[in-house]
Short mmCIF file of C-alpha atoms in Angstrom, two decimals:
data_model
loop_
_atom_site.label_atom_id
_atom_site.label_comp_id
_atom_site.label_asym_id
_atom_site.label_seq_id
_atom_site.Cartn_x
_atom_site.Cartn_y
_atom_site.Cartn_z
CA MET A 154 0.00 0.00 0.00
CA LYS A 155 1.40 3.32 -0.98
CA LYS A 156 1.38 6.10 1.56
CA LEU A 157 2.20 8.81 -0.98
CA LEU A 158 -0.16 9.78 -3.75
CA ILE A 159 1.25 10.13 -7.23
CA LEU A 160 2.55 13.63 -7.93
CA SER A 161 1.17 13.68 -11.43
CA THR A 162 -2.32 13.28 -10.03
CA ALA A 163 -1.94 16.51 -8.04
CA VAL A 164 -0.55 18.31 -11.09
CA ALA A 165 -3.48 17.14 -13.19
CA MET A 166 -5.93 18.46 -10.58
CA ILE A 167 -4.35 21.91 -10.68
CA ALA A 168 -4.03 22.04 -14.46
CA CYS A 169 -7.46 20.71 -15.35
CA LYS A 170 -9.41 21.75 -12.24
CA GLU A 171 -11.31 18.47 -12.58
CA THR A 172 -11.56 15.37 -10.44
CA PRO A 173 -8.92 13.01 -11.87
CA GLN A 174 -9.33 9.33 -12.52
CA VAL A 175 -7.62 7.49 -9.66
CA ASP A 176 -6.70 3.88 -9.03
CA TYR A 177 -6.77 3.94 -5.24
CA ALA A 178 -9.18 4.33 -2.35
CA LEU A 179 -8.76 6.24 0.91
CA ILE A 180 -9.77 5.03 4.36
CA GLY A 181 -9.58 6.81 7.68
CA GLY A 182 -11.37 6.89 10.98
CA THR A 183 -11.15 6.28 14.70
CA ILE A 184 -10.90 3.12 16.77
CA THR A 185 -12.34 3.86 20.21
CA ASN A 186 -10.67 2.20 23.23
CA PHE A 187 -7.61 1.45 21.12
CA LYS A 188 -4.54 0.46 23.15
CA THR A 189 -1.09 1.20 21.75
CA ASN A 190 0.03 -2.41 22.28
CA THR A 191 -2.76 -3.66 19.98
CA LYS A 192 -1.66 -4.61 16.49
CA VAL A 193 -4.14 -3.84 13.72
CA THR A 194 -3.47 -5.18 10.24
CA ILE A 195 -4.94 -4.68 6.77
CA ASN A 196 -5.47 -8.00 5.02
CA THR A 197 -6.95 -9.35 1.81
CA PRO A 198 -8.80 -12.70 1.75
CA ASP A 199 -6.25 -14.25 -0.64
CA GLY A 200 -3.37 -13.52 1.73
CA SER A 201 -1.47 -11.41 -0.80
CA VAL A 202 -1.74 -8.29 1.40
CA LYS A 203 -1.06 -8.27 5.14
CA GLU A 204 0.33 -5.02 6.45
CA ASP A 205 0.27 -3.17 9.74
CA LEU A 206 -2.21 -0.32 9.99
CA MET A 207 -0.57 2.68 11.62
CA VAL A 208 -2.95 3.77 14.40
CA ALA A 209 -2.19 6.86 16.51
CA GLU A 210 -2.41 6.81 20.30
CA ASN A 211 -5.83 8.46 20.13
CA GLY A 212 -7.10 5.66 17.82
CA THR A 213 -7.14 7.64 14.58
CA PHE A 214 -5.80 6.19 11.34
CA ALA A 215 -5.58 6.90 7.61
CA ASP A 216 -4.32 4.83 4.71
CA THR A 217 -4.44 4.37 0.95
CA LEU A 218 -5.68 1.10 -0.54
CA ASN A 219 -4.76 -0.35 -3.91
CA THR A 220 -7.98 -1.10 -5.79
CA ASN A 221 -6.52 -4.00 -7.73
CA LYS A 222 -8.16 -5.74 -4.77
CA ASN A 223 -11.74 -4.93 -3.81
CA LEU A 224 -11.95 -6.73 -0.48
CA TYR A 225 -9.97 -5.84 2.65
CA ALA A 226 -10.29 -6.46 6.37
CA LEU A 227 -9.04 -4.43 9.32
CA TYR A 228 -8.13 -7.00 11.95
CA ASP A 229 -7.11 -6.55 15.59
CA GLY A 230 -6.73 -10.27 16.34
CA LYS A 231 -10.34 -10.64 17.50
CA THR A 232 -12.94 -9.12 15.19
CA PRO A 233 -12.43 -8.28 11.49
CA VAL A 234 -13.93 -5.16 9.91
CA TYR A 235 -14.62 -5.97 6.26
CA LEU A 236 -14.34 -3.23 3.64
CA TYR A 237 -15.19 -3.11 -0.04
CA VAL A 238 -13.31 -0.52 -2.11
CA GLU A 239 -13.36 0.80 -5.65
CA PRO A 240 -11.26 3.57 -7.24
CA GLY A 241 -12.13 6.95 -5.72
CA PHE A 242 -13.80 5.60 -2.55
CA ASN A 243 -13.09 7.69 0.55
CA LEU A 244 -14.38 5.83 3.60
CA ASN A 245 -14.61 7.04 7.18
CA VAL A 246 -14.62 3.99 9.47
CA ASN A 247 -15.34 4.28 13.19
CA TYR A 248 -15.86 1.58 15.79
CA ASP A 249 -15.27 0.58 19.40
CA ILE A 250 -12.64 -2.14 19.49
CA ASN A 251 -14.49 -3.78 22.41
CA ASP A 252 -17.84 -3.96 20.58
CA VAL A 253 -17.27 -3.86 16.83
CA GLN A 254 -20.58 -5.41 15.82
CA ASN A 255 -22.77 -2.82 17.57
CA SER A 256 -20.56 0.26 17.17
CA LEU A 257 -19.32 0.11 13.56
CA THR A 258 -20.27 3.09 11.39
CA ILE A 259 -19.06 3.78 7.86
CA THR A 260 -19.61 7.11 6.09
CA GLY A 261 -18.15 8.88 3.08
CA LYS A 262 -17.93 7.99 -0.59
CA GLY A 263 -18.67 4.27 -0.99
CA ALA A 264 -20.46 4.00 2.35
CA GLU A 265 -23.78 2.90 0.81
CA ILE A 266 -22.17 -0.20 -0.68
CA ASN A 267 -20.26 -1.04 2.50
CA ASN A 268 -23.29 -0.60 4.74
CA TYR A 269 -25.35 -2.76 2.40
CA LEU A 270 -22.69 -5.50 2.55
CA ILE A 271 -22.65 -5.34 6.35
CA ALA A 272 -26.43 -5.75 6.42
CA LYS A 273 -26.25 -8.58 3.88
CA ARG A 274 -23.60 -10.54 5.81
CA LYS A 275 -25.74 -10.27 8.94
CA LYS A 276 -28.85 -11.40 7.08
CA GLU A 277 -27.02 -14.33 5.47
CA GLY A 278 -26.10 -15.62 8.91
CA GLU A 279 -29.61 -15.15 10.25
CA LEU A 280 -31.25 -16.84 7.28
CA PHE A 281 -28.90 -19.83 7.06
CA GLY A 282 -28.87 -20.39 10.80
CA ASN A 283 -26.63 -22.85 12.61
CA PRO A 284 -24.69 -24.68 9.86
CA ARG A 285 -24.51 -27.87 11.92
CA GLU A 286 -28.30 -27.99 12.01
CA THR A 287 -29.03 -26.61 8.55
CA TYR A 288 -26.76 -29.06 6.72
CA LYS A 289 -28.50 -31.94 8.51
CA LEU A 290 -31.83 -31.06 6.85
CA GLU A 291 -33.27 -33.45 4.31
CA GLU A 292 -32.64 -32.46 0.71
CA ALA A 293 -36.10 -31.09 -0.09
CA VAL A 294 -36.26 -29.02 3.11
CA TYR A 295 -32.72 -27.73 2.57
CA LYS A 296 -33.52 -26.80 -1.03
CA ALA A 297 -36.61 -24.86 0.06
CA LYS A 298 -34.52 -23.00 2.64
CA LEU A 299 -32.01 -22.02 -0.05
CA ASN A 300 -34.79 -20.65 -2.24
CA ASP A 301 -36.07 -18.56 0.68
CA ILE A 302 -32.55 -17.25 1.35
CA LYS A 303 -32.11 -16.22 -2.27
CA THR A 304 -35.49 -14.45 -2.29
CA GLU A 305 -34.81 -12.58 0.96
CA LEU A 306 -31.32 -11.46 -0.08
CA SER A 307 -32.56 -10.28 -3.47
CA ALA A 308 -35.28 -8.25 -1.72
CA LEU A 309 -32.68 -6.63 0.56
CA LEU A 310 -30.62 -5.63 -2.47
CA ASN A 311 -33.60 -4.14 -4.29
CA GLU A 312 -34.78 -2.23 -1.19
CA THR A 313 -31.39 -0.64 -0.47
CA LYS A 314 -31.21 2.95 -1.71
CA GLY A 315 -28.19 4.65 -3.27
CA LEU A 316 -26.49 1.62 -4.81
CA PRO A 317 -25.01 2.08 -8.31
CA GLU A 318 -26.78 0.02 -10.97
CA GLU A 319 -23.52 -1.61 -12.08
CA PHE A 320 -22.88 -2.74 -8.51
CA LYS A 321 -26.43 -4.05 -8.15
CA ALA A 322 -26.03 -6.17 -11.28
CA LYS A 323 -22.83 -7.73 -9.93
CA GLU A 324 -24.38 -8.24 -6.52
CA LEU A 325 -27.44 -9.96 -7.98
CA ARG A 326 -25.09 -12.48 -9.60
CA ASN A 327 -23.21 -12.73 -6.30
CA ILE A 328 -26.40 -13.71 -4.45
CA ASN A 329 -26.95 -16.44 -7.02
CA TYR A 330 -23.36 -17.67 -6.52
CA PHE A 331 -24.00 -17.84 -2.77
CA TYR A 332 -27.10 -19.92 -3.51
CA LEU A 333 -25.14 -22.23 -5.81
CA MET A 334 -22.22 -22.55 -3.39
CA LEU A 335 -24.61 -23.73 -0.69
CA HIS A 336 -25.79 -26.39 -3.13
CA ASP A 337 -22.21 -27.44 -3.76
CA ASN A 338 -21.42 -27.66 -0.03
CA TYR A 339 -24.46 -29.73 0.92
CA GLU A 340 -23.50 -33.30 0.06
CA ASN A 341 -20.18 -33.42 1.92
CA ALA A 342 -21.46 -31.39 4.87
CA HIS A 343 -24.58 -33.58 5.19
CA ARG A 344 -22.45 -36.73 5.05
CA ALA A 345 -20.16 -35.51 7.82
CA LEU A 346 -22.84 -34.15 10.15
CA THR A 347 -25.23 -37.09 9.79
CA GLN A 348 -22.33 -39.57 9.83
CA ASN A 349 -23.69 -41.11 6.64
CA PRO A 350 -20.72 -41.46 4.25
CA THR A 351 -22.86 -43.01 1.50
CA PHE A 352 -25.31 -40.09 1.27
CA LYS A 353 -25.68 -38.71 -2.24
CA VAL A 354 -27.80 -35.82 -3.49
CA SER A 355 -30.24 -36.29 -6.35
CA GLU A 356 -29.28 -35.40 -9.92
CA GLU A 357 -32.01 -32.76 -9.91
CA PHE A 358 -30.48 -31.01 -6.89
CA MET A 359 -27.18 -30.34 -8.67
CA LYS A 360 -28.60 -29.40 -12.07
CA GLU A 361 -28.35 -25.66 -11.45
CA LEU A 362 -24.57 -25.99 -11.20
CA GLU A 363 -24.31 -27.46 -14.69
CA ASN A 364 -24.53 -24.10 -16.46
CA VAL A 365 -22.00 -22.15 -14.38
CA ASP A 366 -19.40 -20.36 -16.49
CA PHE A 367 -16.08 -20.93 -14.69
CA SER A 368 -14.19 -18.32 -16.73
CA ASN A 369 -15.83 -15.04 -15.69
CA GLN A 370 -12.94 -12.79 -14.66
CA GLU A 371 -15.14 -9.91 -13.45
CA ASP A 372 -17.13 -12.13 -11.11
CA PHE A 373 -13.96 -13.92 -10.01
CA LYS A 374 -12.53 -10.61 -8.81
CA TYR A 375 -15.74 -9.40 -7.19
CA SER A 376 -17.41 -12.48 -5.70
CA THR A 377 -15.81 -14.70 -3.08
CA TYR A 378 -18.68 -17.14 -3.58
CA TYR A 379 -17.98 -17.40 -7.31
CA LYS A 380 -14.28 -17.81 -6.57
CA ASN A 381 -15.11 -20.68 -4.19
CA LEU A 382 -17.21 -22.34 -6.89
CA VAL A 383 -14.36 -22.05 -9.39
CA SER A 384 -11.88 -23.44 -6.88
CA ALA A 385 -14.21 -26.34 -6.08
CA HIS A 386 -14.55 -27.05 -9.81
CA TYR A 387 -10.78 -27.42 -10.16
CA ARG A 388 -10.52 -29.41 -6.93
CA ASN A 389 -12.90 -31.92 -8.49
CA LYS A 390 -10.73 -32.04 -11.60
CA ALA A 391 -7.70 -32.61 -9.35
CA GLN A 392 -9.40 -35.55 -7.66
CA GLU A 393 -9.98 -37.09 -11.09
CA LEU A 394 -6.25 -36.71 -11.86
CA VAL A 395 -5.37 -38.33 -8.53
CA LYS A 396 -7.61 -41.26 -9.35
CA ASN A 397 -6.60 -41.68 -13.00
CA ASP A 398 -2.90 -40.78 -12.90
CA SER A 399 -1.99 -41.83 -9.33
CA ILE A 400 -0.34 -38.50 -8.48
CA ASP A 401 -0.33 -36.48 -5.27
CA TYR A 402 -3.32 -34.20 -4.75
CA GLU A 403 -1.17 -31.07 -4.30
CA VAL A 404 0.47 -31.56 -7.70
CA ALA A 405 -2.86 -32.60 -9.25
CA TYR A 406 -4.52 -29.35 -8.15
CA LEU A 407 -1.82 -27.22 -9.75
CA LYS A 408 -2.07 -29.28 -12.93
CA SER A 409 -5.85 -28.74 -13.05
CA VAL A 410 -5.48 -24.98 -12.47
CA ALA A 411 -2.81 -24.82 -15.19
CA THR A 412 -5.55 -25.43 -17.78
CA ILE A 413 -7.22 -22.06 -16.99
CA THR A 414 -6.77 -19.67 -19.91
CA ASN A 415 -7.28 -16.44 -17.97
CA ALA A 416 -3.91 -15.50 -16.45
CA ASP A 417 -5.30 -13.51 -13.50
CA MET A 418 -7.62 -16.33 -12.43
CA LYS A 419 -4.92 -18.95 -12.86
CA ASN A 420 -2.39 -16.88 -10.93
CA ALA A 421 -4.82 -16.25 -8.07
CA LEU A 422 -5.90 -19.86 -7.59
CA ALA A 423 -2.37 -21.23 -7.94
CA PHE A 424 -0.99 -18.70 -5.46
CA GLU A 425 -3.67 -19.19 -2.81
CA PHE A 426 -3.24 -22.95 -2.99
CA ALA A 427 0.56 -22.87 -3.01
CA ASN A 428 0.66 -20.34 -0.18
CA GLN A 429 -1.31 -22.73 2.02
CA TYR A 430 -0.22 -26.16 0.84
CA ILE A 431 3.39 -26.04 -0.38
CA GLY A 432 4.48 -27.27 3.06
CA ARG A 433 2.28 -30.35 2.71
CA ALA A 434 3.49 -31.41 -0.72
CA GLU A 435 5.20 -34.80 -0.75
CA ASP A 436 7.74 -33.52 -3.30
CA VAL A 437 8.20 -29.84 -2.48
CA GLU A 438 10.65 -29.24 -5.33
CA ALA A 439 8.34 -30.70 -7.98
CA PHE A 440 5.40 -28.74 -6.54
CA TYR A 441 7.39 -25.49 -6.58
CA ASN A 442 8.66 -25.98 -10.13
CA LEU A 443 5.13 -26.70 -11.37
CA TYR A 444 3.85 -23.58 -9.62
CA ILE A 445 6.57 -21.34 -11.12
CA GLU A 446 5.92 -22.75 -14.60
CA ASN A 447 2.30 -21.68 -14.42
CA SER A 448 2.36 -18.38 -12.51
CA THR A 449 3.17 -15.06 -14.17
CA ASN A 450 2.62 -12.85 -11.10
CA SER A 451 6.07 -11.75 -9.89
CA GLU A 452 4.87 -10.58 -6.45
CA ASN A 453 3.13 -13.88 -5.77
CA ASN A 454 6.13 -15.81 -7.06
CA ALA A 455 8.46 -13.98 -4.68
CA ILE A 456 6.29 -15.01 -1.71
CA ILE A 457 6.17 -18.67 -2.77
CA THR A 458 9.89 -18.69 -3.56
CA GLU A 459 10.66 -17.44 -0.06
CA LYS A 460 8.50 -20.21 1.41
CA TYR A 461 10.15 -22.77 -0.85
CA ASN A 462 13.64 -21.70 0.23
CA LYS A 463 12.66 -22.00 3.89
CA LEU A 464 11.17 -25.44 3.26
CA MET A 465 14.40 -26.56 1.62
CA ALA A 466 16.04 -25.91 4.98
CA LEU A 467 13.63 -28.56 6.31
CA ALA A 468 14.69 -31.22 3.83
CA GLU A 469 15.67 -34.72 4.90
CA GLY A 470 19.00 -34.73 6.74
CA LYS A 471 18.90 -31.04 7.72
CA PRO A 472 19.13 -30.14 11.43
CA SER A 473 15.67 -29.86 12.94
CA PRO A 474 14.42 -26.60 14.44
CA THR A 475 14.32 -27.03 18.19
CA PHE A 476 12.04 -26.25 21.10
CA THR A 477 13.19 -25.43 24.61
CA ASP A 478 11.52 -25.80 28.01
CA TYR A 479 8.01 -26.70 26.93
CA VAL A 480 5.75 -27.48 29.89
CA ASN A 481 5.44 -31.25 30.33
CA TYR A 482 2.10 -32.67 31.49
CA GLU A 483 3.96 -35.06 33.79
CA GLY A 484 5.76 -32.14 35.44
CA GLY A 485 8.79 -30.00 34.74
CA LYS A 486 9.86 -28.85 31.30
CA THR A 487 11.17 -30.65 28.22
CA SER A 488 13.39 -29.59 25.31
CA LEU A 489 13.99 -31.40 22.04
CA SER A 490 17.64 -31.83 23.05
CA ASP A 491 16.48 -33.97 26.02
CA LEU A 492 15.26 -36.58 23.53
CA LYS A 493 18.47 -36.90 21.54
CA GLY A 494 19.54 -40.48 20.92
CA LYS A 495 16.04 -41.57 19.90
CA TYR A 496 13.82 -41.02 16.92
CA VAL A 497 11.18 -38.41 17.78
CA TYR A 498 7.73 -38.50 16.18
CA VAL A 499 6.13 -35.10 16.81
CA ASP A 500 2.38 -34.50 16.71
CA VAL A 501 1.44 -30.80 16.59
CA TRP A 502 -2.21 -30.50 17.66
CA ALA A 503 -4.77 -28.53 19.71
CA THR A 504 -7.81 -29.39 21.81
CA TRP A 505 -10.13 -27.48 19.44
CA CYS A 506 -8.92 -29.36 16.33
CA GLY A 507 -11.37 -32.04 15.16
CA PRO A 508 -9.01 -33.78 12.69
CA CYS A 509 -6.34 -33.85 15.44
CA LYS A 510 -8.68 -35.65 17.82
CA ARG A 511 -9.66 -38.13 15.12
CA GLU A 512 -6.00 -39.21 14.93
CA ILE A 513 -5.79 -40.00 18.66
CA PRO A 514 -6.98 -43.66 18.52
CA PHE A 515 -4.59 -44.36 15.62
CA LEU A 516 -1.72 -42.65 17.46
CA LYS A 517 -2.37 -44.83 20.51
CA GLU A 518 -2.20 -47.93 18.31
CA VAL A 519 1.11 -46.87 16.76
CA GLU A 520 2.51 -46.01 20.20
CA GLU A 521 1.51 -49.42 21.51
CA LYS A 522 3.09 -51.19 18.55
CA PHE A 523 6.42 -49.37 18.77
CA HIS A 524 6.61 -48.50 22.48
CA ASP A 525 9.60 -50.76 23.18
CA ASN A 526 11.64 -49.33 20.33
CA LYS A 527 14.03 -46.38 20.15
CA ILE A 528 11.39 -43.77 19.48
CA GLU A 529 9.66 -41.09 21.53
CA PHE A 530 6.12 -40.00 20.68
CA VAL A 531 5.81 -36.30 21.46
CA SER A 532 2.53 -34.36 21.25
CA ILE A 533 2.86 -30.56 21.27
CA SER A 534 -0.31 -28.59 21.97
CA ILE A 535 -0.53 -25.15 20.36
CA ASP A 536 -3.58 -24.17 22.41
CA GLN A 537 -3.58 -20.62 23.73
CA GLN A 538 -2.40 -20.04 27.29
CA LYS A 539 -5.98 -19.39 28.43
CA ASP A 540 -6.81 -23.01 27.49
CA PHE A 541 -3.95 -24.55 29.47
CA GLU A 542 -6.32 -26.24 31.96
CA LYS A 543 -8.52 -27.45 29.10
CA TRP A 544 -5.42 -29.09 27.59
CA LYS A 545 -4.54 -30.78 30.88
CA SER A 546 -8.10 -32.05 31.27
CA MET A 547 -8.18 -33.50 27.75
CA VAL A 548 -4.83 -35.25 28.21
CA ALA A 549 -6.25 -36.91 31.33
CA GLU A 550 -9.71 -37.61 29.89
CA LYS A 551 -8.39 -39.15 26.65
CA GLU A 552 -5.59 -40.97 28.52
CA LEU A 553 -3.05 -39.61 26.06
CA LYS A 554 0.29 -41.38 26.12
CA GLY A 555 3.79 -40.38 25.11
CA VAL A 556 5.35 -37.05 26.01
CA GLN A 557 2.61 -34.41 26.27
CA LEU A 558 3.93 -30.85 25.92
CA PHE A 559 2.41 -27.35 25.80
CA ALA A 560 4.04 -24.92 23.32
CA ASP A 561 5.28 -21.59 24.66
CA SER A 562 3.41 -19.24 22.27
CA ASP A 563 0.77 -21.30 20.41
CA TRP A 564 0.96 -20.55 16.63
CA LYS A 565 3.71 -18.00 17.25
CA SER A 566 6.04 -20.55 18.84
CA SER A 567 9.43 -20.58 17.13
CA PHE A 568 9.26 -24.35 16.50
CA VAL A 569 5.87 -23.98 14.80
CA GLN A 570 6.91 -21.01 12.68
CA LYS A 571 10.24 -22.48 11.58
CA TYR A 572 8.43 -25.61 10.40
CA GLN A 573 5.98 -23.26 8.61
CA ILE A 574 3.00 -25.00 10.17
CA ASN A 575 -0.23 -23.28 9.12
CA GLY A 576 -2.57 -26.23 9.52
CA ILE A 577 -2.92 -29.04 12.03
CA PRO A 578 -2.55 -31.87 12.75
CA ARG A 579 1.03 -31.89 11.55
CA PHE A 580 3.45 -34.76 12.08
CA ILE A 581 7.25 -34.60 11.99
CA LEU A 582 9.88 -37.32 12.29
CA ILE A 583 13.35 -36.47 13.64
CA ASP A 584 16.29 -38.89 13.83
CA PRO A 585 18.43 -39.72 16.91
CA ASN A 586 20.98 -37.06 15.92
CA GLY A 587 18.37 -34.29 15.80
CA ASN A 588 18.16 -34.24 12.01
CA ILE A 589 14.94 -34.22 9.97
CA VAL A 590 13.73 -37.51 8.54
CA ASN A 591 10.41 -36.13 7.29
CA SER A 592 9.09 -32.63 8.04
CA ASN A 593 5.62 -33.68 6.90
CA ALA A 594 5.46 -37.29 8.07
CA PRO A 595 2.47 -39.60 7.48
CA ARG A 596 -0.38 -39.41 9.96
CA PRO A 597 -0.92 -42.28 12.42
CA SER A 598 -4.02 -43.30 10.43
CA ASP A 599 -1.90 -43.70 7.28
CA PRO A 600 -0.38 -47.21 6.79
CA LYS A 601 2.65 -45.46 5.27
CA LEU A 602 3.72 -44.46 8.79
CA THR A 603 4.25 -48.07 9.86
CA GLU A 604 6.06 -48.71 6.58
CA LEU A 605 8.33 -45.72 7.29
CA PHE A 606 9.12 -46.88 10.84
CA THR A 607 9.83 -50.40 9.59
CA SER A 608 12.11 -49.16 6.80
CA LEU A 609 14.15 -47.27 9.43
CA ASP A 610 14.33 -50.39 11.60
CA ILE A 611 12.62 -48.55 14.46
#
């Protein structure tokens, strides 16, 4: 984000005495009850922008936003404030940091759109209700609910005054994409929540998705719902490649995205996926090379290249990042160096993580099978400090075995960051000399883990 406006713009204003065409938006305002030790950032949903917002001691701020992106969020670590910007917008944003939902006010040029979007997000939540309950509904009832949601949201759009016609046209399509995305989500969500893995929706239910154009660049830039539909489309193609060509999913997804003809859409999907999943790729080098071959965005490429270089420091045989003096459930503190001389299988988890808890029975089985061998099973919780007692209770309740440790700074712990862990559970295998065997080891539920242990004569 540029803090200085282009000089030529000012010159043009003086010379022509007309409002110039600009490619930026301005935001400013006041955050009530702001404390100087609070960090506020400006982020974009795709992760390509994350910068500190400079807030004065009295809570006032001002910044310039690049309108190559339309969606931003001001985030203080608790509650995000979502903003939509277009060239020439000048938004005045005010809220109480202790009660964002009830205190947020937005005025200035572009306020009508932003206030509409705030009202729409609230209404979406109210209409859809509790996802755990809504996705359990039978197909016909769920379908009727979606029709009602679409009708109500369309009415809100039509009743809102002061919205530009061009925006209303895009937003009408956006409402339809929301409707279609909820169709696309239903089968998998219903399976999981009803614990019925064989559930399948009717052909009629999915028919409306058959005519979606997955190459609309304008809607891709504007609508997160459309973007999710496009991403899901290419995820499905990736699953077909996995099945037919027996390749890893991470590589398969990049291969499916590589077929997109629009460079901006291809760059965006490839970057967002690589930014999140490069650390999980079985062959990081092959994944990185495939990404670079298909991305023409130099800024994105620099970010992924930096991640790749850091991951190369985590290659097999490299010294493992360490942890020091993590609280041990059994008492005292434990460091990685205390475990030298044995293989160490590390499980990074948290009490709130469903997939982590699903691995617990499998981990117990693996521990039982290899407990007499030269290996330590170490579980590191990245729960926040406020959940320390919850962690202790779950360790006792689940009768967790092995070495149970509590990380020093949850996600910000040096060990977690150096391993570039941005999703859990994550499993790591370290050799008796403290060197990495596999920085992204198989999960306990994966038969490949037993094969790996056996191949190492553990």
